[in-house]
Short mmCIF file of C-alpha atoms and ligand atoms in Angstrom, two decimals:
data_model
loop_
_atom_site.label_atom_id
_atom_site.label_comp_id
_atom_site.label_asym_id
_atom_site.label_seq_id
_atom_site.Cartn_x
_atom_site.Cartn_y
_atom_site.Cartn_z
CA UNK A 5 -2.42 -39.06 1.97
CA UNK A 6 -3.86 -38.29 -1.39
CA UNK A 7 -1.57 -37.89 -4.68
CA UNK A 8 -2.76 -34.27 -4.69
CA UNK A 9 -1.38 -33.37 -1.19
CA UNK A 10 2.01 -35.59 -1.97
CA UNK A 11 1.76 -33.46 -5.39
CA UNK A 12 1.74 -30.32 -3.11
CA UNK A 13 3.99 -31.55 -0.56
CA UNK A 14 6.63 -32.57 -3.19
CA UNK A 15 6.42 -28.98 -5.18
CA UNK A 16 6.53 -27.53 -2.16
CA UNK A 17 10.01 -29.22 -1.53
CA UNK A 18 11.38 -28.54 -4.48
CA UNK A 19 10.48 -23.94 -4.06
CA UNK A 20 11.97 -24.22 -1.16
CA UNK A 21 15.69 -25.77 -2.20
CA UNK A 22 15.79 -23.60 -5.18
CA UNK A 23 15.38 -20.40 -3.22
CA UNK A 24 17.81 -21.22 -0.45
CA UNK A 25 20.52 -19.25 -1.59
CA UNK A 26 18.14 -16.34 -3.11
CA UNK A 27 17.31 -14.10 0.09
CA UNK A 28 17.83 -10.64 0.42
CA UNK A 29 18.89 -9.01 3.76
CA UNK A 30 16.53 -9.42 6.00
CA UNK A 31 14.78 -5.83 6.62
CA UNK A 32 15.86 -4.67 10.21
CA UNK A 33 12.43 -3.07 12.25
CA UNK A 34 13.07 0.62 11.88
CA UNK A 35 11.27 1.35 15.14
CA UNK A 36 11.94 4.72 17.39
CA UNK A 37 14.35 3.28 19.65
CA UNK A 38 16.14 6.36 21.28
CA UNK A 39 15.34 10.09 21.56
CA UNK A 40 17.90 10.81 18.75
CA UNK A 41 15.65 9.67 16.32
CA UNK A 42 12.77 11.72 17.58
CA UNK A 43 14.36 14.73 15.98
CA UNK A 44 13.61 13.23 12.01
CA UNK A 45 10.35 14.30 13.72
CA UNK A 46 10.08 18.08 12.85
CA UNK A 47 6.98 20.44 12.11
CA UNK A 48 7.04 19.21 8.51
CA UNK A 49 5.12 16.29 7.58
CA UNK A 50 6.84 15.23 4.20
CA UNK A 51 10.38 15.59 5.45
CA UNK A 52 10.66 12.95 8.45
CA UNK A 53 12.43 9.60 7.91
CA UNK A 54 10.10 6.77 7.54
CA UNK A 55 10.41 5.19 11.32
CA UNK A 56 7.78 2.56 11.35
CA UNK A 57 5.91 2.41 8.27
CA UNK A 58 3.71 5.06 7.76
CA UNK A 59 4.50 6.64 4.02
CA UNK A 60 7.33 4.37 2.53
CA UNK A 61 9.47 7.36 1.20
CA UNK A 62 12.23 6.04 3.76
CA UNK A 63 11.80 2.25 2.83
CA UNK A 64 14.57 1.55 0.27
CA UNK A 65 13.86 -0.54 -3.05
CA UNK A 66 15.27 -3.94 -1.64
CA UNK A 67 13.09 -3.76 1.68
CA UNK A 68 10.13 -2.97 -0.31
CA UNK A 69 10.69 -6.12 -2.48
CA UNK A 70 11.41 -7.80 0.54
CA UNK A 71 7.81 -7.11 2.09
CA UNK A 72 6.48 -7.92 -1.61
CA UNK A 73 8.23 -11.24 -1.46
CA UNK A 74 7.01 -12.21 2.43
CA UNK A 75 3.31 -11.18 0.92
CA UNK A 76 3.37 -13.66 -2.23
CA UNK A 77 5.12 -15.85 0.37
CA UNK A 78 2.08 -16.07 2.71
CA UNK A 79 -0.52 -16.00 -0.10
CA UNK A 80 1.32 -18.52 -1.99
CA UNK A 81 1.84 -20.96 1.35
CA UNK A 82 -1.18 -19.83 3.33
CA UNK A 83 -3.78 -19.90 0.62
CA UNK A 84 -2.29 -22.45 -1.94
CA UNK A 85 -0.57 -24.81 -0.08
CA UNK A 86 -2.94 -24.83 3.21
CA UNK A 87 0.38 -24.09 5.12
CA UNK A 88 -0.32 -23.04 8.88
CA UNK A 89 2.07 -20.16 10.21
CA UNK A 90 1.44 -18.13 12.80
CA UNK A 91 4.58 -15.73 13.88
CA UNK A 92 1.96 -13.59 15.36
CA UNK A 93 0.77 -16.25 18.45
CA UNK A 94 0.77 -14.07 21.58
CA UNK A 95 1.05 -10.80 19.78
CA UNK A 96 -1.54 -8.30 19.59
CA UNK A 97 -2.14 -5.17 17.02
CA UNK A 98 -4.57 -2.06 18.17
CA UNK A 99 -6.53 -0.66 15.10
CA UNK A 100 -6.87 3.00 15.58
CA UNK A 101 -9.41 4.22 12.71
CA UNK A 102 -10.85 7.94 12.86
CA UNK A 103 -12.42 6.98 9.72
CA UNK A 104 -14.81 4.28 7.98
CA UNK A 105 -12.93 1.24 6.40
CA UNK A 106 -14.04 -1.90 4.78
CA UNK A 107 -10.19 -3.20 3.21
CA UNK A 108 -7.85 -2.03 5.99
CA UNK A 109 -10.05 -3.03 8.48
CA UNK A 110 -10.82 -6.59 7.45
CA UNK A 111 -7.64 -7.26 5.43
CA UNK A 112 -5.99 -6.73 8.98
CA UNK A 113 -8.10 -8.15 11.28
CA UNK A 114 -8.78 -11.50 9.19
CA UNK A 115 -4.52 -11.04 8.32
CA UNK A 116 -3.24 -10.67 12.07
CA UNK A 117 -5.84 -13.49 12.91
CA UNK A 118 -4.69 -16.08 9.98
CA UNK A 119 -1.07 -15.51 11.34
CA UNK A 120 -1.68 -16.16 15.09
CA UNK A 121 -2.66 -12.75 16.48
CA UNK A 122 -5.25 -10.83 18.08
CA UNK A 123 -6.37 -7.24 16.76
CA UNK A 124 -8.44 -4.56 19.00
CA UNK A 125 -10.53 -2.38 16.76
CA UNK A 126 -10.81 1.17 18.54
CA UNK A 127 -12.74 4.12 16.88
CA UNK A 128 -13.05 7.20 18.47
CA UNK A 129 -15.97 6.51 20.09
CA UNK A 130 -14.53 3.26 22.22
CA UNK A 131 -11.37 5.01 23.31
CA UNK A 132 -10.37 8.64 24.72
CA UNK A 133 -8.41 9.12 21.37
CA UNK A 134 -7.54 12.90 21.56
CA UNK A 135 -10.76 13.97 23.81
CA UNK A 136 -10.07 13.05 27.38
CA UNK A 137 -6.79 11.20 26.87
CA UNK A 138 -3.82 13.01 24.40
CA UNK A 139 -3.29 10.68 21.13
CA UNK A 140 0.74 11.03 22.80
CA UNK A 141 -0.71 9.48 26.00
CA UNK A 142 -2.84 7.12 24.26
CA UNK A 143 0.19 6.20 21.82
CA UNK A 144 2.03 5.35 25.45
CA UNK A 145 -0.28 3.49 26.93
CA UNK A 146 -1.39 0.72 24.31
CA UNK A 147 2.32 0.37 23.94
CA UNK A 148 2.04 -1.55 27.12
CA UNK A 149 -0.53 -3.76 25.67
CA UNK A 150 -0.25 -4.34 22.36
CA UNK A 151 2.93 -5.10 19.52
CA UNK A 152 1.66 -2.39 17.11
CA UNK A 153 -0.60 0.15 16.53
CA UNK A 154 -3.09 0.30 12.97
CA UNK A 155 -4.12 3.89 12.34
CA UNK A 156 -6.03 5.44 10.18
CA UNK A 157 -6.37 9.07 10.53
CA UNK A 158 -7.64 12.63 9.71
CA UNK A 159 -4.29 14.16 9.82
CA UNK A 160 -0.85 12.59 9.46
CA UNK A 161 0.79 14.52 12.01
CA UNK A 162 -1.73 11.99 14.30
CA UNK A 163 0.59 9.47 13.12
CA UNK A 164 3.66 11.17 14.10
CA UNK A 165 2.40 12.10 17.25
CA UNK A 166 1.31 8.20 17.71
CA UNK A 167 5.14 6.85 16.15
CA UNK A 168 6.57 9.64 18.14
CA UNK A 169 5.18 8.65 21.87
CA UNK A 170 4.68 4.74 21.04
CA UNK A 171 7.25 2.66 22.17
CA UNK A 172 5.73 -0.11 19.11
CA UNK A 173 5.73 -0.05 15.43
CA UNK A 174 3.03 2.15 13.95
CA UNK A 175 1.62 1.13 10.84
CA UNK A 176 -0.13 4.09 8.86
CA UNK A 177 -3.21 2.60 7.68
CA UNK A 178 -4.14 6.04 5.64
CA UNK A 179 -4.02 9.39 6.58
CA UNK A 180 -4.54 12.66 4.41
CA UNK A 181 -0.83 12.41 2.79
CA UNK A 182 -0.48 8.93 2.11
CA UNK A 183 -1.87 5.60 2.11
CA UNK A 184 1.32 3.07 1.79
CA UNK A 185 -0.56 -0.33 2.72
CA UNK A 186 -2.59 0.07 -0.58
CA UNK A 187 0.45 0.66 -2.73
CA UNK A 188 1.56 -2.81 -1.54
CA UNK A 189 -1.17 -4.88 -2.36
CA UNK A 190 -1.27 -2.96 -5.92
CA UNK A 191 2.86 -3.55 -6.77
CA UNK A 192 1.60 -7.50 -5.97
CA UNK A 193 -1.20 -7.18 -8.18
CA UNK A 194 0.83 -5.85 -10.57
CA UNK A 195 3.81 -8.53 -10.03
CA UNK A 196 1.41 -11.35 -9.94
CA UNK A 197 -0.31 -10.25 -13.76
CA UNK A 198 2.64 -8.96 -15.37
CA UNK A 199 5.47 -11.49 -13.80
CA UNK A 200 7.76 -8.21 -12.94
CA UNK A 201 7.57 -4.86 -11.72
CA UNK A 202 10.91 -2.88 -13.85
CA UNK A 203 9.66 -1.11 -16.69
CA UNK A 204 5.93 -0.82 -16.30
CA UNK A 205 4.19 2.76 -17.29
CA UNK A 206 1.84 3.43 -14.77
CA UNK A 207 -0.31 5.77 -15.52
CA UNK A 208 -2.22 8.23 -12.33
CA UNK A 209 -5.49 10.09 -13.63
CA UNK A 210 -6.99 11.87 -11.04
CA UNK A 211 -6.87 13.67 -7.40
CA UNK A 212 -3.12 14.27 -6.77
CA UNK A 213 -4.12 12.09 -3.07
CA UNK A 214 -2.22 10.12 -0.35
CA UNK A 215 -2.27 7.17 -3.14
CA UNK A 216 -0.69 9.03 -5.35
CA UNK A 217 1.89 10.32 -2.81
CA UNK A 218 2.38 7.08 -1.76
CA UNK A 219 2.91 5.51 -5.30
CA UNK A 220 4.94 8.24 -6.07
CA UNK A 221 6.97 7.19 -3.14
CA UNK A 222 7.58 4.12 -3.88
CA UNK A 223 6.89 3.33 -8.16
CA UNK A 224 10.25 5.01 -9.05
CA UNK A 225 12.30 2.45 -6.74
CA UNK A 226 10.80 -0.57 -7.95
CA UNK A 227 11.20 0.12 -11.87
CA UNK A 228 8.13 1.73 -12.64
CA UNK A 229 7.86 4.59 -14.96
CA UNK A 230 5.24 7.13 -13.64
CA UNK A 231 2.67 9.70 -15.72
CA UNK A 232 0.25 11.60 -13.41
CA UNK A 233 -2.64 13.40 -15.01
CA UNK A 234 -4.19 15.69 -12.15
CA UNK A 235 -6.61 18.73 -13.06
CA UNK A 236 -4.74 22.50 -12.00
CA UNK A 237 -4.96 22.77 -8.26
CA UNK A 238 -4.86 19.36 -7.33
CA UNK A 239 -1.40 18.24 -8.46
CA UNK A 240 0.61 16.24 -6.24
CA UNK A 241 2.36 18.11 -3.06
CA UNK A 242 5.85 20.35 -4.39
CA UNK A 243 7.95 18.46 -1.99
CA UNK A 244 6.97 14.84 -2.74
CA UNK A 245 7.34 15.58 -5.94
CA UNK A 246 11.01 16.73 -5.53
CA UNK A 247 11.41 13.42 -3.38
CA UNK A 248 10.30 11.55 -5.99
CA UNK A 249 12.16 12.92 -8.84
CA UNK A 250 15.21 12.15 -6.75
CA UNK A 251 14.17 8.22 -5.98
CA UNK A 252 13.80 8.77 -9.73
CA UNK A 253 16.85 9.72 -10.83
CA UNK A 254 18.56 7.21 -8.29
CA UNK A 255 16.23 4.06 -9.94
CA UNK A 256 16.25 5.22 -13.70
CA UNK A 257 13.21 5.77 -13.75
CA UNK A 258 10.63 8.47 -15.09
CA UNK A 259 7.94 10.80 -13.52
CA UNK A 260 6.15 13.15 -15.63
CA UNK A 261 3.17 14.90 -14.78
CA UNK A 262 0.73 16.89 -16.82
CA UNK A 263 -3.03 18.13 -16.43
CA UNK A 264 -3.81 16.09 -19.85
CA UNK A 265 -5.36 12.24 -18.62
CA UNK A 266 -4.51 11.43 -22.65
CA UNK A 267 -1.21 12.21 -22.42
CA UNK A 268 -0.66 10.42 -18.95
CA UNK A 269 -1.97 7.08 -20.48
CA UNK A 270 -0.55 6.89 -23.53
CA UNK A 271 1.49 3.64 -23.91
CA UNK A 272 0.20 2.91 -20.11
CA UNK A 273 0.48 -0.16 -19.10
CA UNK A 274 -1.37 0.13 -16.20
CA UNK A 275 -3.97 3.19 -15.23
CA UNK A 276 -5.11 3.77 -11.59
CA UNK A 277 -7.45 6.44 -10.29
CA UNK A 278 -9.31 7.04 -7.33
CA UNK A 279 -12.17 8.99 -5.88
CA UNK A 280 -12.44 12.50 -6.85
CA UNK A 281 -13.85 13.10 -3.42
CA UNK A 282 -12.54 11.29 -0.41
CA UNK A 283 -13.63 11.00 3.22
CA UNK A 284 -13.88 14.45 4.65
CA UNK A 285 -14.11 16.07 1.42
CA UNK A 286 -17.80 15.53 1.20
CA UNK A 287 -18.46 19.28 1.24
CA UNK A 288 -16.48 20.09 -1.76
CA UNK A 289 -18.24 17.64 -3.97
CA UNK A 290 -19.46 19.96 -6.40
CA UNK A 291 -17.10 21.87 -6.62
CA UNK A 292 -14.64 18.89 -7.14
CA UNK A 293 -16.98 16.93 -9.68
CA UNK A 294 -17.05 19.91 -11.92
CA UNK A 295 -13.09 20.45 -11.69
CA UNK A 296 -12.46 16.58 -12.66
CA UNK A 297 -14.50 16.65 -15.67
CA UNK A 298 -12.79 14.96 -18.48
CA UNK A 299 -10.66 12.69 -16.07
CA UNK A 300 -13.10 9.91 -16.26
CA UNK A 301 -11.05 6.54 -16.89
CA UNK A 302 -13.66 5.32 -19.75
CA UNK A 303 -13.12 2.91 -23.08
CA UNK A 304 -12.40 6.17 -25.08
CA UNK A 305 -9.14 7.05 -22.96
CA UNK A 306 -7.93 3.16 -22.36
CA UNK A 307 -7.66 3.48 -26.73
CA UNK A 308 -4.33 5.22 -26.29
CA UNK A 309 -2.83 2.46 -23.58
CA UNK A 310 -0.95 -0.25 -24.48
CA UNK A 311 -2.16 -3.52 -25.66
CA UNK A 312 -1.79 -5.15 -22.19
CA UNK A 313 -3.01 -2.53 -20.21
CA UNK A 314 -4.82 -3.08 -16.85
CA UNK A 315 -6.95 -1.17 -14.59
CA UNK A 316 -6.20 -0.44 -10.68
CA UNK A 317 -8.17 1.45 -7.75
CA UNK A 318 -7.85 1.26 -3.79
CA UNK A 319 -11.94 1.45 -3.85
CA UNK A 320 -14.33 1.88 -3.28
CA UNK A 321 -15.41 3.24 -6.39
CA UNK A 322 -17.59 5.77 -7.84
CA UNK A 323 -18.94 5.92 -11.65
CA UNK A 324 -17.57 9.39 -11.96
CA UNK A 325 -13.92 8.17 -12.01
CA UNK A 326 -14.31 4.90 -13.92
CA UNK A 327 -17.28 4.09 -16.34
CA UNK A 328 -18.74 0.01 -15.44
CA UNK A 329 -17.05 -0.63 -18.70
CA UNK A 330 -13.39 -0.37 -17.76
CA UNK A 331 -14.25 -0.92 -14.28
CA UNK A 332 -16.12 -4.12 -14.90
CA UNK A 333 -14.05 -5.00 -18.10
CA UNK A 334 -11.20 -8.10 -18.34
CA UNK A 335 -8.57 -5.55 -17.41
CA UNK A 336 -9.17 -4.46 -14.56
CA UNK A 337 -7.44 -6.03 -11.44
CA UNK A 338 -9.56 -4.46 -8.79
CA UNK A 339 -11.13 -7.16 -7.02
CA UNK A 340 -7.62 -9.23 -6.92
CA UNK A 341 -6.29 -5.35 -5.72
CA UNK A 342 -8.16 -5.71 -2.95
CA UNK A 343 -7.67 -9.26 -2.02
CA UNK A 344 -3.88 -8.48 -1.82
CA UNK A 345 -4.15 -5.86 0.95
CA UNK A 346 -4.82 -8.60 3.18
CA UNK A 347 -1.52 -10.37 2.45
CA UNK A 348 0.44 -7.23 2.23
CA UNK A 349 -0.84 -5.90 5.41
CA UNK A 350 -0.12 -9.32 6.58
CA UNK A 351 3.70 -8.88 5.77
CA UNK A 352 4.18 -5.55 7.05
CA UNK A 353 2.79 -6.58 10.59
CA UNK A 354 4.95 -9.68 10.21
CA UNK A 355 8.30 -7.95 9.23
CA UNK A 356 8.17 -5.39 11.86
CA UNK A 357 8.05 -7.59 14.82
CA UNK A 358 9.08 -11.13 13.73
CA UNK A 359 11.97 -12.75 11.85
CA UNK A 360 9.48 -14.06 9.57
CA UNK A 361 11.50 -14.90 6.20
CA UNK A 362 9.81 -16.15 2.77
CA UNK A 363 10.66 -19.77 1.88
CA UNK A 364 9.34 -19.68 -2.17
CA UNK A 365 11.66 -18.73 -4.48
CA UNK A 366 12.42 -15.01 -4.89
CA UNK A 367 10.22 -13.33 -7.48
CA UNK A 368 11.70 -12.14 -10.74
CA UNK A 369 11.18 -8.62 -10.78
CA UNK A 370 12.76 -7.60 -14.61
CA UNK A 371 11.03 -9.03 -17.15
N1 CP B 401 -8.64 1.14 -0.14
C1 CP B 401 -8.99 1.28 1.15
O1 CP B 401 -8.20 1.75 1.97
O2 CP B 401 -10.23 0.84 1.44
P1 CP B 401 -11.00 1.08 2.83
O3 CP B 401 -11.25 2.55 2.95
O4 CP B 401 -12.24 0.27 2.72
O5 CP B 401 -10.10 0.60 3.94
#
């Protein structure tokens, strides 16, 4: 044995003594269980409780620490310490994607593979999604094969329609309202950089999207502050944005939103944006280009950021959004952003149908 590996061994010893008595309760799988539940289910798609995990507005600020904490505990163990663990032998996870995808896809396929499992990846064209088999059907019948179903979708009521009528977890791996895998991997970003998550100013300029939904979802339960800078006609939806100032108010927290990107970072300690035009949009380009002018996340508008700001985005990227400098600069995060939705997506999977439970030390969240 070399003195590195009794180096690691030894460390490794010592994380796991000092967390023993540091675990929060474990986080119970929310799955649909009995038709009682099906009516959290109604006709509108920002009101239902969060079943399986498909927008986070119904995960609570201690389970999403939790998954936080099982993510930096696989990274940490997994790619630091070389550590083999594999909850997922035997189990299998269908990937559902009505869309293109380079991060969700491989994140989870390499993910469910590093932990023991087996993924199926089914577009459109491999299965009878919705054209000669109902999604409901479909939803029923890979239930029977498989521990949970991926999706990414045009329209979340797909997703309810798959939670609905699947007897497994289903994991929302986007859809138009909200994209809750990528807030993950950015709150470990963040946790990783800054050391804590409570009291960051996270500044949104952009498309009021399913990322910013889904931060706004989550940010205010976690301790972070919230400014979102979106042009007229593309703020955030009315009801989220009551939800939110509520998980707000709950957290002490703040959201504010404007239509001036200046405004939104000033003081930010960390600025995100996004795509201006995202799949299916394609035909609005011009239209959309033209409205975002001035939103551009450049060296001019980082000026009015704090001195330790950073730069986040789910990618991929376009120049219109973010000039190379930011993009490209010291402070931006993105590539270790993207890295993280493999051991996010990791922990999700893991939560919802193992007992899986972190063994490093809890992370400090305050700073
Ligand atoms: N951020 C993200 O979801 O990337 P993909 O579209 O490549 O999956």
């Amino acid at each position: 044995m070399s003195l590195r590996s009794i180096f690691n061994k030894a460390s490794r010893s010592v994380s796991q003594l000092l967390c023993r008595n540091q675990r929060y309760p474990a986080i119970i799988p929310q799955r649909l269980r009995s038709d009682d539940s099906l009516d959290s289910f109604d006709d509108n798609p920002y009101s239902f409780v969060d079943e399986t995990f498909l927008s986070m507005k119904g995960r609570n600020e201690l389970e999403i620490k939790h998954l936080l904490w099982i993510a930096a505990d696989l990274k940490e163990r997994i790619k630091k310490w070389n550590e083999t663990i594999r909850p997922l032998e035997g189990k299998s996870v269908a990937m559902i994607f009505q869309k293109r995808s380079t991060r969700t896809r491989v994140s989870t396929e390499t993910g469910v593979a590093l932990l023991g499992g087996h993924s199926v990846f089914l577009t459109e064209s491999d299965i009878h999604l919705g054209v000669s088999e109902s999604l409901a059907d479909t939803a029923r019948v890979l239930s029977g094969f498989v521990d949970v179903i991926l999706a990414r979708v045009n329209v979340h009521d797909d997703l309810k329609t798959l939670a609905k009528n699947a007897s497994v977890p289903v994991v929302n791996g986007l859809s138009d309202i909200f994209h809750p895998l990528q807030i993950l991997a950015d709150f470990l970003t963040l946790q990783e950089h800054y050391g804590y998550l409570h009291g960051l100013n996270l500044a949104w300029v952009g498309d009021g999207n399913n990322i910013t939904h889904s931060l706004m979802m989550a940010a205010p339960k976690v301790g972070i502050n919230l400014n979102i800078a979106t042009p007229k006609g593309y703020e955030p939806h009315t009801d989220l944005r009551k939800a939110c100032a509520e998980f707000a108010e709950e957290h002490g927290t703040s959201v504010n939103y404007t239509s001036d990107p200046r405004e939104a970072c000033a003081g930010a300690n960390v600025i995100v944006t996004d795509t201006w035009v995202s799949m299916g949009q394609e035909t609005e380009a011009q239209k959309r280009l033209k409205d975002f002018k001035g939103y551009q996340v450049n060296d001019e508008l980082v000026k009015v950021a704090a001195d330790n700001w950073t730069f986040l985005h789910c990618l991929p990227r376009k120049p219109y959004e973010v000039s190379d400098e930011v993009f490209y600069s010291d402070h931006s995060l993105v590539w270790q952003e993207a890295e993280n939705r493999k051991w996010t997506v990791m922990a999700v999977i893991a939560s919802l149908v193992t007992d899986l439970e972190p063994e490093i030390p809890v992370p400090k969240w305050k700073q």
